[in-house]
Coordinates of C-alpha atoms and ligand atoms in Angstrom, one line a residue:
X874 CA 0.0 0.0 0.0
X875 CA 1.3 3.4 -0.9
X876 CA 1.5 6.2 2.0
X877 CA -0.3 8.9 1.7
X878 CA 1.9 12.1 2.2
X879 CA 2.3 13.9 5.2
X880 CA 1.9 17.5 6.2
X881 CA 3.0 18.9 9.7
X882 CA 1.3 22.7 9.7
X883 CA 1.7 25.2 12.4
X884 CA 0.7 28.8 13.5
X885 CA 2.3 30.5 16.0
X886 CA 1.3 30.3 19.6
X887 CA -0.3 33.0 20.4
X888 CA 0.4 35.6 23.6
X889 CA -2.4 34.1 26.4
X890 CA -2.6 38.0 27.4
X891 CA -4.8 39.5 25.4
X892 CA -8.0 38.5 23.1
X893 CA -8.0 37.0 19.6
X894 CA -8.2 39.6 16.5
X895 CA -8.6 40.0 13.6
X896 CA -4.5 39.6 12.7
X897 CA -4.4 36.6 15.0
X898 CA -7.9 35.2 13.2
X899 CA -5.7 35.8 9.6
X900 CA -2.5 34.0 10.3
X901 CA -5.0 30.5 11.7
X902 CA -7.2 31.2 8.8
X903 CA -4.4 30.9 6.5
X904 CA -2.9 27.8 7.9
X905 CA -6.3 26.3 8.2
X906 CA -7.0 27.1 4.2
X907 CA -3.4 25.5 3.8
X908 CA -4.4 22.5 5.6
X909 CA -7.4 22.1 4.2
X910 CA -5.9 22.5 0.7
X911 CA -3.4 19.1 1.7
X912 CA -6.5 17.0 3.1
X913 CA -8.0 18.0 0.0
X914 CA -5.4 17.0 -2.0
X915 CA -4.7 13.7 -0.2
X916 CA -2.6 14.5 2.3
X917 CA -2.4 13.2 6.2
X918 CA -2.3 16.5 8.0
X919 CA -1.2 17.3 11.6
X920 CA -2.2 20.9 11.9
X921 CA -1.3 23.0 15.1
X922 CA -2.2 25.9 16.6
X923 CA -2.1 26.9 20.8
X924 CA -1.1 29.3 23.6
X925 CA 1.9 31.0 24.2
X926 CA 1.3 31.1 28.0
X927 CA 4.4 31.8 30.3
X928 CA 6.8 35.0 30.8
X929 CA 6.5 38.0 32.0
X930 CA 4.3 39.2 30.1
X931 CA 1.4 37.4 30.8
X932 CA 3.0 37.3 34.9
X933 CA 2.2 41.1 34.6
X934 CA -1.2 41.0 32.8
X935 CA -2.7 38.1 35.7
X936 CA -1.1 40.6 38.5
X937 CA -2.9 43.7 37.1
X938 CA -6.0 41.6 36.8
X939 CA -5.6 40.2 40.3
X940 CA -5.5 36.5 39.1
X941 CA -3.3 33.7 39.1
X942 CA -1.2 33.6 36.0
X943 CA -2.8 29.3 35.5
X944 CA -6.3 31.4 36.1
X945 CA -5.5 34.1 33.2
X946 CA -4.4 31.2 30.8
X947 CA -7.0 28.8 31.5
X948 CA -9.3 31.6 30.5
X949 CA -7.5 32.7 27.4
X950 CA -6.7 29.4 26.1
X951 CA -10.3 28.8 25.7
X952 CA -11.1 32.2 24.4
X953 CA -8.6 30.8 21.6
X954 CA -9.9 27.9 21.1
X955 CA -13.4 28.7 20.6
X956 CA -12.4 31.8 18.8
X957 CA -11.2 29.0 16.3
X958 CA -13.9 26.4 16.3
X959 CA -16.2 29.8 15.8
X960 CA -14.5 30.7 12.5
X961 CA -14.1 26.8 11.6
X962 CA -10.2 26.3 12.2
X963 CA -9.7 22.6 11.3
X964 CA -7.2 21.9 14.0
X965 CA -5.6 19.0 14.9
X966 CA -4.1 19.8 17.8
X967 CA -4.2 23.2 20.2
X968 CA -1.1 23.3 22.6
X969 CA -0.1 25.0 25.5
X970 CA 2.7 25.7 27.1
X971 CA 1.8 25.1 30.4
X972 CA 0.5 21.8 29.5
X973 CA 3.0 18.8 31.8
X974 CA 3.8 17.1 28.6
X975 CA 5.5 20.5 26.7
X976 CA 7.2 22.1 30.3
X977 CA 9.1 18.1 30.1
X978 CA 9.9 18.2 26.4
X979 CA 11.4 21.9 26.8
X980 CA 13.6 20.5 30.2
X981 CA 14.6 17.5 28.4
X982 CA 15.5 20.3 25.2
X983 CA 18.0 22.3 28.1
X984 CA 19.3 19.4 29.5
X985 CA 20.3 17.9 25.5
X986 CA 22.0 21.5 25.1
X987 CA 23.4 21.8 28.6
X988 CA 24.5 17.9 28.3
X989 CA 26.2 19.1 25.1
X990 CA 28.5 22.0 26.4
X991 CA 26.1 24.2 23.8
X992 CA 25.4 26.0 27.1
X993 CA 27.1 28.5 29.9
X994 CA 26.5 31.2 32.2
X995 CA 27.0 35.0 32.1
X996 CA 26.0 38.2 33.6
X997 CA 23.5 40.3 31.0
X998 CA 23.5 43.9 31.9
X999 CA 21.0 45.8 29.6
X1000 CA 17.6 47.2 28.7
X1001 CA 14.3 44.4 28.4
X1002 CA 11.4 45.4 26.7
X1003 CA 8.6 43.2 28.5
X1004 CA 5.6 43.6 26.1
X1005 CA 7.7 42.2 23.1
X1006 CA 9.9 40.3 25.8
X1007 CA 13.2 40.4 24.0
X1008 CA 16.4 42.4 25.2
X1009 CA 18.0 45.4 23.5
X1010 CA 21.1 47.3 23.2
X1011 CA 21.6 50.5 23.8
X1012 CA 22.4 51.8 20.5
X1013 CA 18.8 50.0 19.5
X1014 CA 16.8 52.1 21.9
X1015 CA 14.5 55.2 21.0
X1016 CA 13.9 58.3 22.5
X1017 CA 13.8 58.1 26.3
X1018 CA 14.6 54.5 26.4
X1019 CA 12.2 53.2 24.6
X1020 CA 11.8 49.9 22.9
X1021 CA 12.3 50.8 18.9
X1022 CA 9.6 48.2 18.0
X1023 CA 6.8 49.1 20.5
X1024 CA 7.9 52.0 21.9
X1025 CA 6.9 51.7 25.2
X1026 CA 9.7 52.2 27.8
X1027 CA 12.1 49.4 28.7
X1028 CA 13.5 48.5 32.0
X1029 CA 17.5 48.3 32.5
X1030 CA 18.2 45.1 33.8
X1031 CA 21.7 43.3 35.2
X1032 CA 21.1 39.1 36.1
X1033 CA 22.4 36.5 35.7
X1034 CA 22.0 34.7 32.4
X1035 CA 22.5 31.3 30.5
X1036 CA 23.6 31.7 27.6
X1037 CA 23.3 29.5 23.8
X1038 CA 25.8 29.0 22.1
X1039 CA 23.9 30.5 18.9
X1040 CA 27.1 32.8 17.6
X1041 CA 28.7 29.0 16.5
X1042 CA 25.8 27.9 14.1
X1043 CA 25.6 31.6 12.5
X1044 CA 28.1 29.9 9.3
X1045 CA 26.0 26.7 9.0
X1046 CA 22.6 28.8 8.7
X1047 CA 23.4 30.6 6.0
X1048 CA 25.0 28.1 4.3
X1049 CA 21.4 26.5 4.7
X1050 CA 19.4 29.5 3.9
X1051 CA 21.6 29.8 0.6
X1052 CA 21.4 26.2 -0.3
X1053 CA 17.6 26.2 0.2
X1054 CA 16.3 29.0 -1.7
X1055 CA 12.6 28.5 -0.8
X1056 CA 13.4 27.9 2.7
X1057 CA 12.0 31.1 3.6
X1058 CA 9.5 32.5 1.4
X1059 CA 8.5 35.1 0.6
X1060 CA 12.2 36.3 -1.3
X1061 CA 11.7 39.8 0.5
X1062 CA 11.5 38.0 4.1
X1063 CA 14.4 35.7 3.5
X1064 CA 16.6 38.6 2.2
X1065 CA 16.4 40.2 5.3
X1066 CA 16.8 37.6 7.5
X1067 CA 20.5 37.0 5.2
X1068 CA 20.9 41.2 5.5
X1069 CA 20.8 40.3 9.3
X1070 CA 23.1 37.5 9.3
X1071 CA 25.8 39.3 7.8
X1072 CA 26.4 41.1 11.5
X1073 CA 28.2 38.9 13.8
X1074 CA 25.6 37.0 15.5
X1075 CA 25.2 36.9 19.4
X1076 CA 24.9 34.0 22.0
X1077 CA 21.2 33.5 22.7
X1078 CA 20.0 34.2 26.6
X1079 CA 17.6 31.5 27.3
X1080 CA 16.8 32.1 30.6
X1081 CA 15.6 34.6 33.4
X1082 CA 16.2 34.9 37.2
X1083 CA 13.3 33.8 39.0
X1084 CA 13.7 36.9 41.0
X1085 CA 12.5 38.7 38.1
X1086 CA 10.4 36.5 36.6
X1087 CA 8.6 33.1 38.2
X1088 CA 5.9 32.0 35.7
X1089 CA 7.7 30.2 33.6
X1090 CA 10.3 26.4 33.0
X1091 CA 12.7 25.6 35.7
X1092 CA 15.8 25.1 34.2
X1093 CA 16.9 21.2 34.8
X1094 CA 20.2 22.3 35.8
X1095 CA 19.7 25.3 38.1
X1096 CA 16.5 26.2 40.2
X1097 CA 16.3 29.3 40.4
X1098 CA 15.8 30.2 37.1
X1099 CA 13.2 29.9 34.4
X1100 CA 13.5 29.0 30.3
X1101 CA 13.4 32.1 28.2
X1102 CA 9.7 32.4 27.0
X1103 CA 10.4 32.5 23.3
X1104 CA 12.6 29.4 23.9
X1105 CA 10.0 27.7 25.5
X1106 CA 7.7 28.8 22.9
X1107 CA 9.5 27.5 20.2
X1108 CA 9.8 24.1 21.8
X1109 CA 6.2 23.9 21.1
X1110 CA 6.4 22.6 17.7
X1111 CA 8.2 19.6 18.8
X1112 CA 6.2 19.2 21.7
X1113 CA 3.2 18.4 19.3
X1114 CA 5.3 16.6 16.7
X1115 CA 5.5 13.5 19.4
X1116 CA 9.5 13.3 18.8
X1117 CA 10.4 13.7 22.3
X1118 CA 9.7 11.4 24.9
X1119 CA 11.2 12.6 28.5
X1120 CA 9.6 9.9 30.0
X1121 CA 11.4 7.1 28.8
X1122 CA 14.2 5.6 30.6
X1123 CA 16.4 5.1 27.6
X1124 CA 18.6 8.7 28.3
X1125 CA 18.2 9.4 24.2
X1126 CA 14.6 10.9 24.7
X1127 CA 13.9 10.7 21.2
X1128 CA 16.5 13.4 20.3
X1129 CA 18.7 10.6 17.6
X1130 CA 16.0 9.6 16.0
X1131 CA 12.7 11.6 15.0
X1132 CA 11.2 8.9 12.2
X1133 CA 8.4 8.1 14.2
X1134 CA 7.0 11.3 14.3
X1135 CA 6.0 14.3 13.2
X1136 CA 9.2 16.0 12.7
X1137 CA 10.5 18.1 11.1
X1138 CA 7.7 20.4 10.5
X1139 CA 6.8 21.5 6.6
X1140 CA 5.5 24.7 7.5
X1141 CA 6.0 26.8 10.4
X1142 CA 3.5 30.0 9.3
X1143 CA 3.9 33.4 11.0
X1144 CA 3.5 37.2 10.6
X1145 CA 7.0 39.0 9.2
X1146 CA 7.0 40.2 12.8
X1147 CA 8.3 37.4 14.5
X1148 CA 10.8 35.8 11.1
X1149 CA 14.1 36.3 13.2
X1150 CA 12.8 33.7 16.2
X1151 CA 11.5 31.3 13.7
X1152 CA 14.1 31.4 11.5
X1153 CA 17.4 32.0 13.5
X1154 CA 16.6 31.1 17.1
X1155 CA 15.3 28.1 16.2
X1156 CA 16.9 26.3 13.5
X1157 CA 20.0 27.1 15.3
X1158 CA 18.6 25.9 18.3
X1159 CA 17.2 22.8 16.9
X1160 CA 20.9 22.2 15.5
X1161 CA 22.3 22.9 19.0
X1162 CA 20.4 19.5 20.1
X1163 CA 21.1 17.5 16.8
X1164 CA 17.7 18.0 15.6
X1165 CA 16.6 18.4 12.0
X1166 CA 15.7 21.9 11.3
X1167 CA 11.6 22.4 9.3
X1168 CA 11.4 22.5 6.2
X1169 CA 9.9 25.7 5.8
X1170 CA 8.5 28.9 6.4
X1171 CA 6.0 31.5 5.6
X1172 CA 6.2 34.8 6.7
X1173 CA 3.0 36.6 5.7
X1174 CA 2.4 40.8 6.2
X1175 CA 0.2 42.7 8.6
X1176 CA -3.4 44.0 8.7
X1177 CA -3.3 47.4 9.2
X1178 CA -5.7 50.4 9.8
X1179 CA -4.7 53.1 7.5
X1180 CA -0.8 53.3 8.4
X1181 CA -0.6 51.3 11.3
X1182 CA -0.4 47.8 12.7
X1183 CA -3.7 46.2 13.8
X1184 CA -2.7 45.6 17.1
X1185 CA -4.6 45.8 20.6
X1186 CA -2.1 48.1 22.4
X1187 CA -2.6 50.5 19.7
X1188 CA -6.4 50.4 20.4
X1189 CA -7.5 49.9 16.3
X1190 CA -8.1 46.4 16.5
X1191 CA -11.1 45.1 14.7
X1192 CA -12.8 42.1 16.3
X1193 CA -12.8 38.8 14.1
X1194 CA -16.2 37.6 15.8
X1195 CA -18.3 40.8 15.5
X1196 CA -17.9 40.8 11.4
X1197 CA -18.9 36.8 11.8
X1198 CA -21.9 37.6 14.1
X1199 CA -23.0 40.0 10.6
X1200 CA -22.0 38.2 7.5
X1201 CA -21.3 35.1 8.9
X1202 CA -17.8 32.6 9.5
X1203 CA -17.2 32.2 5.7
X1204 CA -17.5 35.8 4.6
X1205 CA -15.0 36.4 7.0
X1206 CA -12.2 33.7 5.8
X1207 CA -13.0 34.5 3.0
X1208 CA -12.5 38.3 2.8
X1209 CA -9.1 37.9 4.3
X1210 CA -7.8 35.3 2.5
X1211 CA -9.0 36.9 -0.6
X1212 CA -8.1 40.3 0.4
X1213 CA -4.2 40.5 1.2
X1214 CA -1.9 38.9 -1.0
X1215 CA 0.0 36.5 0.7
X1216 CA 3.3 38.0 2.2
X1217 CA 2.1 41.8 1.6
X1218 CA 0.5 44.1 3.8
X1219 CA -3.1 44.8 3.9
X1220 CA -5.5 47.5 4.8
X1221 CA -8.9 46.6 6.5
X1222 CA -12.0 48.5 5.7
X1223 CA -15.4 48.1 6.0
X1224 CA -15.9 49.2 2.2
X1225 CA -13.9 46.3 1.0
X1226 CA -15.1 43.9 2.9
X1227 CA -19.0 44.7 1.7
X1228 CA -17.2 44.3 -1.9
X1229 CA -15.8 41.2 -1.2
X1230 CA -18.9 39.8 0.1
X1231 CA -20.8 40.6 -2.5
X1232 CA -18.7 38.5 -4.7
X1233 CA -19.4 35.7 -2.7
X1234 CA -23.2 36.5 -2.4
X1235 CA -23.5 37.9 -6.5
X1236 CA -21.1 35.7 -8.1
X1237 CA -21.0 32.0 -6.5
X1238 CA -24.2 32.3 -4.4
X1239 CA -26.2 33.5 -7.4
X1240 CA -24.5 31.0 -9.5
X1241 CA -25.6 28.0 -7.0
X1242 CA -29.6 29.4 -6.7
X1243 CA -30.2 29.9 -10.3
X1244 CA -29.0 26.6 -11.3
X1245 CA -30.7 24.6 -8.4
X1246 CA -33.6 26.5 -9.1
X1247 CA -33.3 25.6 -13.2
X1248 CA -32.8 21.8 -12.5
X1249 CA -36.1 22.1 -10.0
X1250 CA -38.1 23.4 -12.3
X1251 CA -37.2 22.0 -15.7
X1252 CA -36.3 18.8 -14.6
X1253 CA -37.9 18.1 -11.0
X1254 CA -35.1 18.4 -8.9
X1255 CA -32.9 15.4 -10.7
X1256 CA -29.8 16.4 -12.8
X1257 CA -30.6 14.6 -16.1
X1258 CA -29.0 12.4 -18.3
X1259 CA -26.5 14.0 -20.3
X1260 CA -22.9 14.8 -20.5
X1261 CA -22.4 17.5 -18.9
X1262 CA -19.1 18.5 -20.5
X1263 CA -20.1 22.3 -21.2
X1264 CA -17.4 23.7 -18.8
X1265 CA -14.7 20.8 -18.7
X1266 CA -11.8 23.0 -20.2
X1267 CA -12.2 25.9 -17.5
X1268 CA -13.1 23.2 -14.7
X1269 CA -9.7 22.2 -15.8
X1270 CA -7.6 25.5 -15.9
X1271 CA -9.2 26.5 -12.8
X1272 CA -7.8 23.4 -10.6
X1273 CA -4.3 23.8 -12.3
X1274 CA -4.4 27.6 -11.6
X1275 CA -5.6 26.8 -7.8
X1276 CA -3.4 23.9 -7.3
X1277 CA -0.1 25.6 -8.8
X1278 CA -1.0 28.8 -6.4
X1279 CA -1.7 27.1 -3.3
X1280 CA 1.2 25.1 -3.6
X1281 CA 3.5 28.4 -4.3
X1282 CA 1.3 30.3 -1.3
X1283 CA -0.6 32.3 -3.8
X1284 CA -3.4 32.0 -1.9
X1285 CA -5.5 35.0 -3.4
X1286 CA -4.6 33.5 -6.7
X1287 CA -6.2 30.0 -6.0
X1288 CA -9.5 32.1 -4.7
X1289 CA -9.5 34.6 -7.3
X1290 CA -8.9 31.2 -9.9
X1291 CA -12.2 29.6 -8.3
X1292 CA -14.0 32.6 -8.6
X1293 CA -12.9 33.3 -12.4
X1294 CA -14.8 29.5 -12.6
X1295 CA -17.7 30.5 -10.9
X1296 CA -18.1 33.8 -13.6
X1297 CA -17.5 31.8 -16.2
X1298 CA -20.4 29.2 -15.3
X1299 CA -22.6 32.6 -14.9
X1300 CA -21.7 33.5 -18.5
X1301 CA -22.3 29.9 -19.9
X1302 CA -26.1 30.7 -18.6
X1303 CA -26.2 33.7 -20.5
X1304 CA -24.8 32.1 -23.5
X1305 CA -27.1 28.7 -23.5
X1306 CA -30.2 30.6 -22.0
X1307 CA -32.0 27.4 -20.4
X1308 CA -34.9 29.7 -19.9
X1309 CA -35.2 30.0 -23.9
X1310 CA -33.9 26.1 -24.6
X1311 CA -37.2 25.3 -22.1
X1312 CA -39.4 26.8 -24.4
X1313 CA -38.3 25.5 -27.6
X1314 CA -39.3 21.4 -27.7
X1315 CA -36.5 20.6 -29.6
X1316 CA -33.8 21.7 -27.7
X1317 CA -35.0 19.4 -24.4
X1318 CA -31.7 17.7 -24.8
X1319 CA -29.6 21.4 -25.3
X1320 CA -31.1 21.8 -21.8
X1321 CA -29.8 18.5 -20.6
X1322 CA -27.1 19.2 -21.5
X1323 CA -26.8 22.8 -19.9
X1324 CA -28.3 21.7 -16.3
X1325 CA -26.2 18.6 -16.3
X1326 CA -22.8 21.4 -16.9
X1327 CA -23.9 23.6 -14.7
X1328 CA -24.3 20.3 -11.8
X1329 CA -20.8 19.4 -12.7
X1330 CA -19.4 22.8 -12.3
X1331 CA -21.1 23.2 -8.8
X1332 CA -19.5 19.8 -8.0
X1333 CA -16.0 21.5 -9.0
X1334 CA -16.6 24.6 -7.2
X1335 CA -17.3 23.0 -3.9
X1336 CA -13.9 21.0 -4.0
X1337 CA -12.3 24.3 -5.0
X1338 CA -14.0 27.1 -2.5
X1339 CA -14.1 24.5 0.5
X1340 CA -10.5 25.4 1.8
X1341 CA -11.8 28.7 2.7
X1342 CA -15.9 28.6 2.7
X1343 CA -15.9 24.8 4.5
X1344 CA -19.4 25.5 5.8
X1345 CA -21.0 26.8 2.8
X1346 CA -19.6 24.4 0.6
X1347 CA -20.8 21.4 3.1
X1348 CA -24.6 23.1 2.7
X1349 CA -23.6 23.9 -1.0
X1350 CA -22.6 19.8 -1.2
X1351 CA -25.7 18.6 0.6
X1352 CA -28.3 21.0 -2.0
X1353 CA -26.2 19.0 -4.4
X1354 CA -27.5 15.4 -3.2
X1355 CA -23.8 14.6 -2.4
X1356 CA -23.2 13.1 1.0
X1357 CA -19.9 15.0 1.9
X1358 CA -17.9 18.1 0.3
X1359 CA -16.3 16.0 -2.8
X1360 CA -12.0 16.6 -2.5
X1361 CA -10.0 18.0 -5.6
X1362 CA -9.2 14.5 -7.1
X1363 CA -13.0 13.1 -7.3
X1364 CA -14.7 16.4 -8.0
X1365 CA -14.5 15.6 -11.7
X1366 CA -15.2 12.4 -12.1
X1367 CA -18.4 12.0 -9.7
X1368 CA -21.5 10.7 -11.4
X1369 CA -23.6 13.4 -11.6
X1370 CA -26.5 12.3 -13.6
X1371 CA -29.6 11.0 -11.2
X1372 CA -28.7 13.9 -8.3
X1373 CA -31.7 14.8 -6.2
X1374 CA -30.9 18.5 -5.8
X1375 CA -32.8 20.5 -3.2
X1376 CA -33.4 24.4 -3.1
X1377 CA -32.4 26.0 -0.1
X1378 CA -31.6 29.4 1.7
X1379 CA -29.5 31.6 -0.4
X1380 CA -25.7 30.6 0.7
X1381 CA -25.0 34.4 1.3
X1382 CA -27.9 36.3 2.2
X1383 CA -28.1 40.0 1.2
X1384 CA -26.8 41.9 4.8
X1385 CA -27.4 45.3 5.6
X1386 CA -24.3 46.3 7.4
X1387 CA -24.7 47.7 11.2
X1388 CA -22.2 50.6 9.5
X1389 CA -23.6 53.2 7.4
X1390 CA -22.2 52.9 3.6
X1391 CA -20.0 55.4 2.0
Ligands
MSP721 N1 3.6 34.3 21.2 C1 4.3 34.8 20.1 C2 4.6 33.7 19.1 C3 5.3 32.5 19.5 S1 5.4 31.3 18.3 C4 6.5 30.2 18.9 C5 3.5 35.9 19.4 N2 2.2 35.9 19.7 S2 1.2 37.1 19.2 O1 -0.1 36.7 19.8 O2 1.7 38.4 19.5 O3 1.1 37.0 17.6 C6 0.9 35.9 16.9 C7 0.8 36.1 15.4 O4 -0.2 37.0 15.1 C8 2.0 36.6 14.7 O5 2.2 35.7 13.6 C9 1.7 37.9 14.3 O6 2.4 38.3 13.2 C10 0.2 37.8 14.1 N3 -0.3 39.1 14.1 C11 -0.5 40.0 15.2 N4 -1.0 41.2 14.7 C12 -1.1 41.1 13.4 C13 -1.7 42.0 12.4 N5 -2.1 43.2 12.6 N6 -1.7 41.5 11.1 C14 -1.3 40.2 10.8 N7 -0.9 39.4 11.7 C15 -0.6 39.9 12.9 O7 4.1 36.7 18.7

């Protein structure tokens, strides 16, 4: 029997502080339409997503809210999660970092590096910016010692650190990153993570005092400190991957030889924000322990309100589950899928997101009523007995253009490809006019014909919109007389002929928006 291909996705973890929005909702959306697209395509897909919940950070935000740091997490984590199943994330696993399993895997991950002489000890004596928690040198500061990414003030610290060796891989990652071209995509992100490494690189601090900071990993090999929270965090990716196994007695926990599981990842998927973590901390990190480094990674652009980042400390965040309480789960994946071009920045506004709704609502949902409603009444409900060939060569060019896109990240691409299908099925009802062919009783099998395309085409479209409408194209599937959303590789050969199809409500209703139009 021949394996089907495997596909180990992840998001980022994301800050247990503060509530999901609408750049959060993008960056799972997009790894959910990715792993979608693999399932579709025959993959076995282990899709994660989880909590980034220890640091100082979120020690802070529990202290200001008068709760225990567990109490903040516990109620976080499930605003995440059902944030997610809310907007139909498909995933296969939701981590968090405070979970017994992960705080093992990253001890056993310290010890490996310790064990290794990758590790020593140091005094830091600098300036820590806690909200992006990450330290900073002088010369990097702003005005008034401020951090130069969030601006908010930093603190000057001097502790006692452990420090990772990282300086010694710097050689053997760029080497990598040369060697692999599409290791980091897009070309813009990866040319600045290369402008980076031509600087000397630093060791890697991995720890903090726990007189500074106590929510967080004991260090195997001294108590009274904790892991670094974006070490930690990092860690989770082979937490989930089932490679490392603290518990067994063997001493190799897993680190010499990974086949049984999940790792390495295919895709870690992230904002540009956060590219030097993924793609320096941690492959050098991961080659610190002996580990393989992932395959790959996408760095995508931000949402942004006029100029400036979404983001909630800037107060101009838009929230991901008020638009779907309006128009709806889909309209929302699929306005920002559609929306930004994978990589770039995008602008949010409520004007272009009432346009890109009424594509789905004018284009695909009109397309699906009128020919339900044709096959009802011409031919009671069952899609005759005909070909049904009408549309083959764009059914065709559509799944290439989608399947090449996807595969490059083009997401916007594969939509706008799907839609282009959709429009054209709209036009082959201008051009065949079933309304006319029902009149004329010699043309009964012209209109077989035409109802029996247009079935087909619906079939196609499901397969091809379901990455990023799942729900619609389930009810779109079941209108059909289909028993389940058909994937890319059956869509086009289904037997279509004998279908009961069933009117039902329009897919996307007409909205008036609570905000007044331009
Ligand atoms: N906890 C870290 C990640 C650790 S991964 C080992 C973190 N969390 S976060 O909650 O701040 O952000 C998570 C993701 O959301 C990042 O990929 C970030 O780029 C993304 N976004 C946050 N704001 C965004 C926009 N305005 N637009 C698009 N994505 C943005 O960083």
């Amino acid at each position: 029997m021949t394996q089907r291909p495997r596909r180990y996705l992840t998001t980022p973890i994301y800050y247990a502080s503060g509530e999901p929005h609408l750049g959060h909702a993008y960056t799972t959306i997009l790894g959910d339409v990715l792993a979608r697209f693999h399932r579709q395509d025959g993959s076995e897909v282990l899709f994660l997503t989880g909590t980034d919940e220890h640091g100082q950070k979120i020690q802070e935000e529990a202290a200001r809210r008068g709760v225990e740091p567990i109490e903040l997490c516990d109620l976080m984590a499930e605003r995440f999660k059902s944030a997610w199943q809310e907007l139909e994330i498909s995933f296969d696993r939701f981590i968090r970092t405070t979970e017994q399993e992960h705080v093992a895997v990253v001890q056993a991950f310290l010890q490996r590096l310790w064990d290794r002489g990758e590790i020593y000890d140091d005094v830091y004596r600098g300036w820590y910016c806690v909200h992006e928690e990450r330290y900073w040198t002088e010369k990097d500061l702003g005005e008034g010692n401020t951090c130069p990414d969030c601006h908010r003030p930093v603190q000057h610290v001097e502790e006692k650190n452990y420090f990772f060796r990282m300086s010694a891989y710097q050689d053997r990652l760029v080497r990598h990153i040369e060697e692999n071209p599409d290791w980091i995509v897009p070309d813009i992100r990866r040319n600045e993570v290369l402008g980076f490494l031509q600087k000397p690189l630093g060791d890697l601090s991995i720890s903090r005092p726990k007189t500074r900071v106590r929510w967080g990993v004991t260090l195997p090999f001294d108590q009274d400190h904790v892991a670094y929270v974006w070490v930690d965090a990092l860690i989770n990716y082979l937490t989930a991957s089932g490679a490392i196994h603290p518990e067994r007695a063997d001493g190799e926990r897993g680190f010499d030889d990974v086949s049984e599981s999940w790792w390495p990842a295919d895709l870690h998927l992230m904002g540009k924000d956060i590219i030097t973590t993924h793609a320096v901390y941690w492959p050098t990190l991961l080659m610190g322990v002996g580990l393989p480094v992932q395959r790959q990674i996408l760095a995508h652009g931000w949402w942004v309100v006029g100029d400036t980042k979404m983001s909630k400390s800037l107060g101009n965040v838009v929230d991901p589950l008020a638009l779907r309480a309006e128009f709806g789960t889909d309209a929302v994946r699929w306005y920002l899928l559609r929306e930004m071009s994978t990589g770039g920045d995008a602008s949010y506004t409520p004007e272009r997101f009432l346009v890109r709704y009424e594509e789905l609502s004018k284009i695909l949902g009109n397309l699906a009523s009128r020919a339900i409603a044709m096959i009802g009444k011409y031919r009671g409900g069952v899609v005759p007995d005909a070909r049904g060939r009408g549309l083959d060569t764009e059914i065709e060019a559509a799944f290439e253009a989608a399947r090449s896109a996807m595969t490059r990240y083009r997401v916007h691409e594969a939509l706008a490809a799907a839609m282009d299908l959709a429009r054209s099925a709209n036009g082959y009802i201008e051009e065949r006019q079933p309304w006319s062919q029902a009149k004329d009783d010699t043309a009964a099998s012209q209109l077989d014909e035409t109802l029996a395309t247009l079935a087909r085409v619906l079939v196609a479209l499901c397969a091809l919109f379901e990455p990023v409408v799942p729900a619609k194209m389930s009810e779109l599937s079941k209108s059909l007389g289909l028993d389940a959303v058909p994937n890319l590789h059956e869509a086009l050969s289904i037997p279509i002929v004998g279908l009961h199809v069933t009117k039902d409500e329009p897919l996307f209703p007409k909205v008036e928006p609570s905000w007044e139009r331009p």
